[in-house]
């Protein structure tokens, strides 16, 4: 397997406040990595460093085998931030127009071809929102909006899907359907990195877990995480694993 993300000895601070200290981890192609830790533990910062949105103060980051600051193949990455799903209904575009944006990285300033439009329509079908294609993004529920952004990533033919707490404000039924969608996308070969505050969801869904609180307390397969003391070490005595039966 080839690594999608390779982080070595990364440290990062906001002014005098350290966010990450000497973090190293690798995400292999096809992985489903759950990234967990208490509030303010550096999870979003680490995700941003993985994607080249922040530069580390120390250490190195590679994305698809290239130094992240030289990586320019942006269509290979689909990123859905917290703001995109919790507050992201401000774009005055339809769902179909949003999803077609995923093709822009392939066509540059050219017009979308019939093939590009077909790929966008297939992405809408994949995430089961083809019936919403003509609605405006700002008219959708949080769960529907989140699917639209996933469809945009699929339309871009992304190899890596990075999600930062994508189910904030989404009802339980929509959450379960969303995670079933992620499972099927991962089964199709898309690498997933997921920040999720619900530890039970991560241990039920992810293949690997990275448990973080400024430093990395665990990175490995889900079973070894459940058997480790990483949760109590990172969270203190408040961290517990609750399994969700699907």
PDB file of C-alpha atoms in Angstrom:
ATOM      1  CA  UNK A   1       0.000   0.000   0.000  1.00  0.00           C
ATOM      2  CA  UNK A   2       1.098   3.577  -0.615  1.00  0.00           C
ATOM      3  CA  UNK A   3       0.733   6.300   1.991  1.00  0.00           C
ATOM      4  CA  UNK A   4      -1.755   9.097   1.362  1.00  0.00           C
ATOM      5  CA  UNK A   5      -0.594  11.191   4.330  1.00  0.00           C
ATOM      6  CA  UNK A   6       2.790  10.921   6.058  1.00  0.00           C
ATOM      7  CA  UNK A   7       3.373  13.182   9.070  1.00  0.00           C
ATOM      8  CA  UNK A   8       6.719  13.032  10.848  1.00  0.00           C
ATOM      9  CA  UNK A   9       7.603  14.791  14.124  1.00  0.00           C
ATOM     10  CA  UNK A  10       5.185  17.658  13.573  1.00  0.00           C
ATOM     11  CA  UNK A  11       4.818  20.439  16.115  1.00  0.00           C
ATOM     12  CA  UNK A  12       2.627  23.543  15.801  1.00  0.00           C
ATOM     13  CA  UNK A  13       1.732  26.401  18.125  1.00  0.00           C
ATOM     14  CA  UNK A  14      -0.642  29.348  18.064  1.00  0.00           C
ATOM     15  CA  UNK A  15       1.689  31.978  19.482  1.00  0.00           C
ATOM     16  CA  UNK A  16       2.897  30.603  22.808  1.00  0.00           C
ATOM     17  CA  UNK A  17       0.164  27.958  23.011  1.00  0.00           C
ATOM     18  CA  UNK A  18       1.258  24.559  21.660  1.00  0.00           C
ATOM     19  CA  UNK A  19      -1.424  22.786  19.623  1.00  0.00           C
ATOM     20  CA  UNK A  20       0.640  19.781  18.492  1.00  0.00           C
ATOM     21  CA  UNK A  21       3.869  18.365  19.889  1.00  0.00           C
ATOM     22  CA  UNK A  22       6.018  15.846  18.012  1.00  0.00           C
ATOM     23  CA  UNK A  23       3.149  14.071  16.224  1.00  0.00           C
ATOM     24  CA  UNK A  24       3.935  11.328  13.706  1.00  0.00           C
ATOM     25  CA  UNK A  25       1.393   9.217  11.834  1.00  0.00           C
ATOM     26  CA  UNK A  26       0.779   7.691   8.433  1.00  0.00           C
ATOM     27  CA  UNK A  27      -2.517   7.217   6.608  1.00  0.00           C
ATOM     28  CA  UNK A  28      -2.360   4.438   4.029  1.00  0.00           C
ATOM     29  CA  UNK A  29      -4.420   4.317   0.849  1.00  0.00           C
ATOM     30  CA  UNK A  30      -7.851   2.866   1.625  1.00  0.00           C
ATOM     31  CA  UNK A  31      -7.678   3.594   5.361  1.00  0.00           C
ATOM     32  CA  UNK A  32     -10.629   4.841   7.383  1.00  0.00           C
ATOM     33  CA  UNK A  33      -8.939   6.831  10.166  1.00  0.00           C
ATOM     34  CA  UNK A  34     -10.903   8.227  13.078  1.00  0.00           C
ATOM     35  CA  UNK A  35      -9.229  11.232  14.694  1.00  0.00           C
ATOM     36  CA  UNK A  36     -10.407  11.756  18.269  1.00  0.00           C
ATOM     37  CA  UNK A  37      -9.513  13.845  21.298  1.00  0.00           C
ATOM     38  CA  UNK A  38     -11.085  16.289  23.731  1.00  0.00           C
ATOM     39  CA  UNK A  39     -12.086  19.812  22.713  1.00  0.00           C
ATOM     40  CA  UNK A  40      -9.003  21.919  22.004  1.00  0.00           C
ATOM     41  CA  UNK A  41      -6.795  18.853  21.584  1.00  0.00           C
ATOM     42  CA  UNK A  42      -5.438  19.857  18.157  1.00  0.00           C
ATOM     43  CA  UNK A  43      -7.563  17.579  15.941  1.00  0.00           C
ATOM     44  CA  UNK A  44      -8.650  20.245  13.460  1.00  0.00           C
ATOM     45  CA  UNK A  45      -5.144  21.724  13.462  1.00  0.00           C
ATOM     46  CA  UNK A  46      -3.702  18.314  12.599  1.00  0.00           C
ATOM     47  CA  UNK A  47      -6.240  17.844   9.809  1.00  0.00           C
ATOM     48  CA  UNK A  48      -5.379  21.285   8.412  1.00  0.00           C
ATOM     49  CA  UNK A  49      -1.673  20.394   8.506  1.00  0.00           C
ATOM     50  CA  UNK A  50      -2.403  17.122   6.680  1.00  0.00           C
ATOM     51  CA  UNK A  51      -4.112  19.083   3.909  1.00  0.00           C
ATOM     52  CA  UNK A  52      -1.521  21.857   3.693  1.00  0.00           C
ATOM     53  CA  UNK A  53      -3.835  24.529   5.139  1.00  0.00           C
ATOM     54  CA  UNK A  54      -1.337  25.152   7.966  1.00  0.00           C
ATOM     55  CA  UNK A  55       2.436  24.754   7.827  1.00  0.00           C
ATOM     56  CA  UNK A  56       4.041  23.003  10.798  1.00  0.00           C
ATOM     57  CA  UNK A  57       6.567  24.834  12.957  1.00  0.00           C
ATOM     58  CA  UNK A  58       8.645  21.660  12.999  1.00  0.00           C
ATOM     59  CA  UNK A  59       8.536  18.336  11.189  1.00  0.00           C
ATOM     60  CA  UNK A  60       7.529  17.205   7.717  1.00  0.00           C
ATOM     61  CA  UNK A  61       4.271  16.427   5.925  1.00  0.00           C
ATOM     62  CA  UNK A  62       3.799  14.506   2.682  1.00  0.00           C
ATOM     63  CA  UNK A  63       0.549  14.173   0.749  1.00  0.00           C
ATOM     64  CA  UNK A  64       0.374  11.395  -1.863  1.00  0.00           C
ATOM     65  CA  UNK A  65       4.160  11.069  -1.643  1.00  0.00           C
ATOM     66  CA  UNK A  66       4.944  14.754  -2.228  1.00  0.00           C
ATOM     67  CA  UNK A  67       5.881  17.490   0.255  1.00  0.00           C
ATOM     68  CA  UNK A  68       2.535  19.037   1.130  1.00  0.00           C
ATOM     69  CA  UNK A  69       3.683  22.561   0.216  1.00  0.00           C
ATOM     70  CA  UNK A  70       4.484  21.326  -3.311  1.00  0.00           C
ATOM     71  CA  UNK A  71       1.307  19.286  -3.759  1.00  0.00           C
ATOM     72  CA  UNK A  72      -0.959  20.875  -6.372  1.00  0.00           C
ATOM     73  CA  UNK A  73      -3.337  18.059  -7.328  1.00  0.00           C
ATOM     74  CA  UNK A  74      -6.221  19.501  -5.339  1.00  0.00           C
ATOM     75  CA  UNK A  75      -8.969  17.508  -7.006  1.00  0.00           C
ATOM     76  CA  UNK A  76      -7.670  14.408  -5.231  1.00  0.00           C
ATOM     77  CA  UNK A  77      -8.875  15.843  -1.887  1.00  0.00           C
ATOM     78  CA  UNK A  78     -12.437  16.354  -0.707  1.00  0.00           C
ATOM     79  CA  UNK A  79     -12.603  18.433   2.481  1.00  0.00           C
ATOM     80  CA  UNK A  80     -15.790  19.075   4.446  1.00  0.00           C
ATOM     81  CA  UNK A  81     -15.230  21.448   7.368  1.00  0.00           C
ATOM     82  CA  UNK A  82     -17.423  21.927  10.435  1.00  0.00           C
ATOM     83  CA  UNK A  83     -18.582  25.255   9.038  1.00  0.00           C
ATOM     84  CA  UNK A  84     -19.570  23.705   5.717  1.00  0.00           C
ATOM     85  CA  UNK A  85     -22.232  21.548   7.308  1.00  0.00           C
ATOM     86  CA  UNK A  86     -23.254  23.558  10.376  1.00  0.00           C
ATOM     87  CA  UNK A  87     -23.336  27.013   8.775  1.00  0.00           C
ATOM     88  CA  UNK A  88     -22.650  26.283   5.128  1.00  0.00           C
ATOM     89  CA  UNK A  89     -25.974  27.172   3.606  1.00  0.00           C
ATOM     90  CA  UNK A  90     -24.946  30.630   2.462  1.00  0.00           C
ATOM     91  CA  UNK A  91     -23.983  29.891  -1.146  1.00  0.00           C
ATOM     92  CA  UNK A  92     -26.740  31.128  -3.523  1.00  0.00           C
ATOM     93  CA  UNK A  93     -26.441  28.037  -5.723  1.00  0.00           C
ATOM     94  CA  UNK A  94     -28.466  24.912  -6.334  1.00  0.00           C
ATOM     95  CA  UNK A  95     -27.353  21.498  -5.175  1.00  0.00           C
ATOM     96  CA  UNK A  96     -26.573  20.516  -8.770  1.00  0.00           C
ATOM     97  CA  UNK A  97     -24.421  23.649  -9.267  1.00  0.00           C
ATOM     98  CA  UNK A  98     -22.580  22.939  -6.019  1.00  0.00           C
ATOM     99  CA  UNK A  99     -21.806  19.374  -7.049  1.00  0.00           C
ATOM    100  CA  UNK A 100     -20.685  20.438 -10.524  1.00  0.00           C
ATOM    101  CA  UNK A 101     -18.081  22.659  -8.840  1.00  0.00           C
ATOM    102  CA  UNK A 102     -16.258  19.417  -8.123  1.00  0.00           C
ATOM    103  CA  UNK A 103     -15.440  19.194 -11.831  1.00  0.00           C
ATOM    104  CA  UNK A 104     -13.844  22.659 -12.064  1.00  0.00           C
ATOM    105  CA  UNK A 105     -10.425  21.385 -10.991  1.00  0.00           C
ATOM    106  CA  UNK A 106     -10.472  19.115 -14.058  1.00  0.00           C
ATOM    107  CA  UNK A 107     -11.635  21.644 -16.649  1.00  0.00           C
ATOM    108  CA  UNK A 108      -9.987  24.853 -15.414  1.00  0.00           C
ATOM    109  CA  UNK A 109     -11.731  27.815 -16.974  1.00  0.00           C
ATOM    110  CA  UNK A 110     -13.319  25.715 -19.710  1.00  0.00           C
ATOM    111  CA  UNK A 111     -16.952  24.745 -19.971  1.00  0.00           C
ATOM    112  CA  UNK A 112     -18.176  21.535 -18.401  1.00  0.00           C
ATOM    113  CA  UNK A 113     -18.569  18.778 -20.959  1.00  0.00           C
ATOM    114  CA  UNK A 114     -21.487  16.375 -21.103  1.00  0.00           C
ATOM    115  CA  UNK A 115     -19.199  13.826 -19.450  1.00  0.00           C
ATOM    116  CA  UNK A 116     -18.462  16.226 -16.571  1.00  0.00           C
ATOM    117  CA  UNK A 117     -22.185  16.834 -16.081  1.00  0.00           C
ATOM    118  CA  UNK A 118     -22.854  13.101 -16.134  1.00  0.00           C
ATOM    119  CA  UNK A 119     -20.216  12.522 -13.425  1.00  0.00           C
ATOM    120  CA  UNK A 120     -21.906  15.180 -11.277  1.00  0.00           C
ATOM    121  CA  UNK A 121     -25.319  13.550 -11.766  1.00  0.00           C
ATOM    122  CA  UNK A 122     -23.883  10.158 -10.818  1.00  0.00           C
ATOM    123  CA  UNK A 123     -22.417  11.707  -7.660  1.00  0.00           C
ATOM    124  CA  UNK A 124     -25.867  13.025  -6.741  1.00  0.00           C
ATOM    125  CA  UNK A 125     -27.260   9.526  -7.205  1.00  0.00           C
ATOM    126  CA  UNK A 126     -24.456   7.971  -5.151  1.00  0.00           C
ATOM    127  CA  UNK A 127     -25.303  10.058  -2.077  1.00  0.00           C
ATOM    128  CA  UNK A 128     -29.063   9.738  -2.722  1.00  0.00           C
ATOM    129  CA  UNK A 129     -29.937  13.418  -3.189  1.00  0.00           C
ATOM    130  CA  UNK A 130     -30.730  13.495  -6.930  1.00  0.00           C
ATOM    131  CA  UNK A 131     -34.269  14.531  -5.961  1.00  0.00           C
ATOM    132  CA  UNK A 132     -32.845  17.693  -4.341  1.00  0.00           C
ATOM    133  CA  UNK A 133     -30.704  18.751  -7.325  1.00  0.00           C
ATOM    134  CA  UNK A 134     -32.719  21.887  -8.130  1.00  0.00           C
ATOM    135  CA  UNK A 135     -33.044  23.104  -4.545  1.00  0.00           C
ATOM    136  CA  UNK A 136     -30.753  25.785  -3.214  1.00  0.00           C
ATOM    137  CA  UNK A 137     -28.047  24.683  -0.788  1.00  0.00           C
ATOM    138  CA  UNK A 138     -29.348  27.115   1.833  1.00  0.00           C
ATOM    139  CA  UNK A 139     -32.745  25.375   1.810  1.00  0.00           C
ATOM    140  CA  UNK A 140     -31.330  22.000   2.864  1.00  0.00           C
ATOM    141  CA  UNK A 141     -31.129  20.438   6.296  1.00  0.00           C
ATOM    142  CA  UNK A 142     -27.697  19.865   7.810  1.00  0.00           C
ATOM    143  CA  UNK A 143     -27.740  16.197   6.826  1.00  0.00           C
ATOM    144  CA  UNK A 144     -28.770  16.952   3.246  1.00  0.00           C
ATOM    145  CA  UNK A 145     -26.203  19.730   2.926  1.00  0.00           C
ATOM    146  CA  UNK A 146     -23.465  17.453   4.150  1.00  0.00           C
ATOM    147  CA  UNK A 147     -24.388  14.942   1.422  1.00  0.00           C
ATOM    148  CA  UNK A 148     -24.172  17.690  -1.185  1.00  0.00           C
ATOM    149  CA  UNK A 149     -20.598  18.477  -0.154  1.00  0.00           C
ATOM    150  CA  UNK A 150     -19.712  14.780  -0.186  1.00  0.00           C
ATOM    151  CA  UNK A 151     -21.212  14.558  -3.688  1.00  0.00           C
ATOM    152  CA  UNK A 152     -19.031  17.472  -4.761  1.00  0.00           C
ATOM    153  CA  UNK A 153     -15.969  15.588  -3.505  1.00  0.00           C
ATOM    154  CA  UNK A 154     -17.088  12.438  -5.339  1.00  0.00           C
ATOM    155  CA  UNK A 155     -17.629  14.458  -8.521  1.00  0.00           C
ATOM    156  CA  UNK A 156     -14.064  15.730  -8.242  1.00  0.00           C
ATOM    157  CA  UNK A 157     -12.987  12.045  -8.117  1.00  0.00           C
ATOM    158  CA  UNK A 158     -11.243  12.639  -4.804  1.00  0.00           C
ATOM    159  CA  UNK A 159      -9.000   9.904  -3.418  1.00  0.00           C
ATOM    160  CA  UNK A 160      -9.005  11.370   0.115  1.00  0.00           C
ATOM    161  CA  UNK A 161     -12.097  12.515   1.977  1.00  0.00           C
ATOM    162  CA  UNK A 162     -11.343  14.657   5.061  1.00  0.00           C
ATOM    163  CA  UNK A 163     -14.291  15.382   7.352  1.00  0.00           C
ATOM    164  CA  UNK A 164     -14.301  17.604  10.442  1.00  0.00           C
ATOM    165  CA  UNK A 165     -17.228  16.646  12.720  1.00  0.00           C
ATOM    166  CA  UNK A 166     -19.610  16.328   9.769  1.00  0.00           C
ATOM    167  CA  UNK A 167     -22.647  15.294  11.840  1.00  0.00           C
ATOM    168  CA  UNK A 168     -22.870  18.306  14.155  1.00  0.00           C
ATOM    169  CA  UNK A 169     -26.528  19.321  14.371  1.00  0.00           C
ATOM    170  CA  UNK A 170     -27.757  16.315  12.373  1.00  0.00           C
ATOM    171  CA  UNK A 171     -30.501  14.003  13.693  1.00  0.00           C
ATOM    172  CA  UNK A 172     -29.682  10.425  14.689  1.00  0.00           C
ATOM    173  CA  UNK A 173     -31.371   8.750  11.710  1.00  0.00           C
ATOM    174  CA  UNK A 174     -29.582  10.996   9.202  1.00  0.00           C
ATOM    175  CA  UNK A 175     -26.290  10.420  11.024  1.00  0.00           C
ATOM    176  CA  UNK A 176     -26.625   6.647  10.752  1.00  0.00           C
ATOM    177  CA  UNK A 177     -27.439   6.873   7.042  1.00  0.00           C
ATOM    178  CA  UNK A 178     -24.486   9.229   6.559  1.00  0.00           C
ATOM    179  CA  UNK A 179     -22.036   6.825   8.187  1.00  0.00           C
ATOM    180  CA  UNK A 180     -23.377   3.965   6.085  1.00  0.00           C
ATOM    181  CA  UNK A 181     -22.580   6.167   3.068  1.00  0.00           C
ATOM    182  CA  UNK A 182     -19.026   6.696   4.353  1.00  0.00           C
ATOM    183  CA  UNK A 183     -18.628   2.936   4.806  1.00  0.00           C
ATOM    184  CA  UNK A 184     -19.628   2.318   1.183  1.00  0.00           C
ATOM    185  CA  UNK A 185     -17.325   5.085  -0.103  1.00  0.00           C
ATOM    186  CA  UNK A 186     -14.457   3.599   1.892  1.00  0.00           C
ATOM    187  CA  UNK A 187     -15.297   0.132   0.529  1.00  0.00           C
ATOM    188  CA  UNK A 188     -15.027   1.619  -2.982  1.00  0.00           C
ATOM    189  CA  UNK A 189     -11.425   2.660  -2.258  1.00  0.00           C
ATOM    190  CA  UNK A 190     -11.694   6.252  -0.996  1.00  0.00           C
ATOM    191  CA  UNK A 191      -9.404   7.017   1.940  1.00  0.00           C
ATOM    192  CA  UNK A 192     -11.260   8.718   4.806  1.00  0.00           C
ATOM    193  CA  UNK A 193      -9.973  10.828   7.683  1.00  0.00           C
ATOM    194  CA  UNK A 194     -12.781  11.659  10.100  1.00  0.00           C
ATOM    195  CA  UNK A 195     -12.832  13.932  13.137  1.00  0.00           C
ATOM    196  CA  UNK A 196     -15.788  12.832  15.266  1.00  0.00           C
ATOM    197  CA  UNK A 197     -16.613  13.685  18.887  1.00  0.00           C
ATOM    198  CA  UNK A 198     -18.678  10.502  19.272  1.00  0.00           C
ATOM    199  CA  UNK A 199     -16.032   7.944  20.182  1.00  0.00           C
ATOM    200  CA  UNK A 200     -18.467   5.041  19.787  1.00  0.00           C
ATOM    201  CA  UNK A 201     -19.082   5.950  16.148  1.00  0.00           C
ATOM    202  CA  UNK A 202     -15.332   5.978  15.514  1.00  0.00           C
ATOM    203  CA  UNK A 203     -14.699   2.621  17.148  1.00  0.00           C
ATOM    204  CA  UNK A 204     -17.620   1.074  15.252  1.00  0.00           C
ATOM    205  CA  UNK A 205     -16.750   2.532  11.842  1.00  0.00           C
ATOM    206  CA  UNK A 206     -13.038   3.320  11.547  1.00  0.00           C
ATOM    207  CA  UNK A 207     -10.268   0.827  10.746  1.00  0.00           C
ATOM    208  CA  UNK A 208      -7.675   2.897  12.597  1.00  0.00           C
ATOM    209  CA  UNK A 209      -7.828   5.448  15.397  1.00  0.00           C
ATOM    210  CA  UNK A 210      -5.537   8.357  16.229  1.00  0.00           C
ATOM    211  CA  UNK A 211      -6.148   9.624  19.777  1.00  0.00           C
ATOM    212  CA  UNK A 212      -4.739  13.082  20.329  1.00  0.00           C
ATOM    213  CA  UNK A 213      -4.405  15.700  23.022  1.00  0.00           C
ATOM    214  CA  UNK A 214      -1.571  17.934  21.782  1.00  0.00           C
ATOM    215  CA  UNK A 215       0.596  14.804  21.737  1.00  0.00           C
ATOM    216  CA  UNK A 216      -0.432  11.527  20.104  1.00  0.00           C
ATOM    217  CA  UNK A 217      -1.535   8.940  22.667  1.00  0.00           C
ATOM    218  CA  UNK A 218      -2.388   6.185  20.201  1.00  0.00           C
ATOM    219  CA  UNK A 219      -2.306   5.489  16.482  1.00  0.00           C
ATOM    220  CA  UNK A 220      -3.176   2.014  15.325  1.00  0.00           C
ATOM    221  CA  UNK A 221      -6.006  -0.351  14.523  1.00  0.00           C
ATOM    222  CA  UNK A 222      -9.307   0.145  16.310  1.00  0.00           C
ATOM    223  CA  UNK A 223      -9.070  -3.047  18.371  1.00  0.00           C
ATOM    224  CA  UNK A 224      -5.706  -2.110  19.840  1.00  0.00           C
ATOM    225  CA  UNK A 225      -7.080   1.355  20.664  1.00  0.00           C
ATOM    226  CA  UNK A 226     -10.060  -0.088  22.559  1.00  0.00           C
ATOM    227  CA  UNK A 227      -7.708  -2.321  24.545  1.00  0.00           C
ATOM    228  CA  UNK A 228      -5.275   0.511  25.334  1.00  0.00           C
ATOM    229  CA  UNK A 229      -5.309   3.197  28.026  1.00  0.00           C
ATOM    230  CA  UNK A 230      -5.102   5.973  25.417  1.00  0.00           C
ATOM    231  CA  UNK A 231      -8.642   7.189  26.006  1.00  0.00           C
ATOM    232  CA  UNK A 232      -8.223   7.784  29.725  1.00  0.00           C
ATOM    233  CA  UNK A 233      -4.755   9.251  29.178  1.00  0.00           C
ATOM    234  CA  UNK A 234      -5.971  11.736  26.562  1.00  0.00           C
ATOM    235  CA  UNK A 235      -9.341  12.603  28.103  1.00  0.00           C
ATOM    236  CA  UNK A 236      -8.691  12.022  31.793  1.00  0.00           C
ATOM    237  CA  UNK A 237     -11.276   9.888  33.571  1.00  0.00           C
ATOM    238  CA  UNK A 238     -14.216  11.216  31.497  1.00  0.00           C
ATOM    239  CA  UNK A 239     -13.504   9.264  28.315  1.00  0.00           C
ATOM    240  CA  UNK A 240     -15.548   6.129  27.676  1.00  0.00           C
ATOM    241  CA  UNK A 241     -16.326   4.098  24.595  1.00  0.00           C
ATOM    242  CA  UNK A 242     -19.996   3.585  23.821  1.00  0.00           C
ATOM    243  CA  UNK A 243     -20.711   1.210  20.941  1.00  0.00           C
ATOM    244  CA  UNK A 244     -23.602   1.923  18.598  1.00  0.00           C
ATOM    245  CA  UNK A 245     -25.236  -1.160  17.172  1.00  0.00           C
ATOM    246  CA  UNK A 246     -26.308  -0.696  13.565  1.00  0.00           C
TER     247      UNK A 246
END
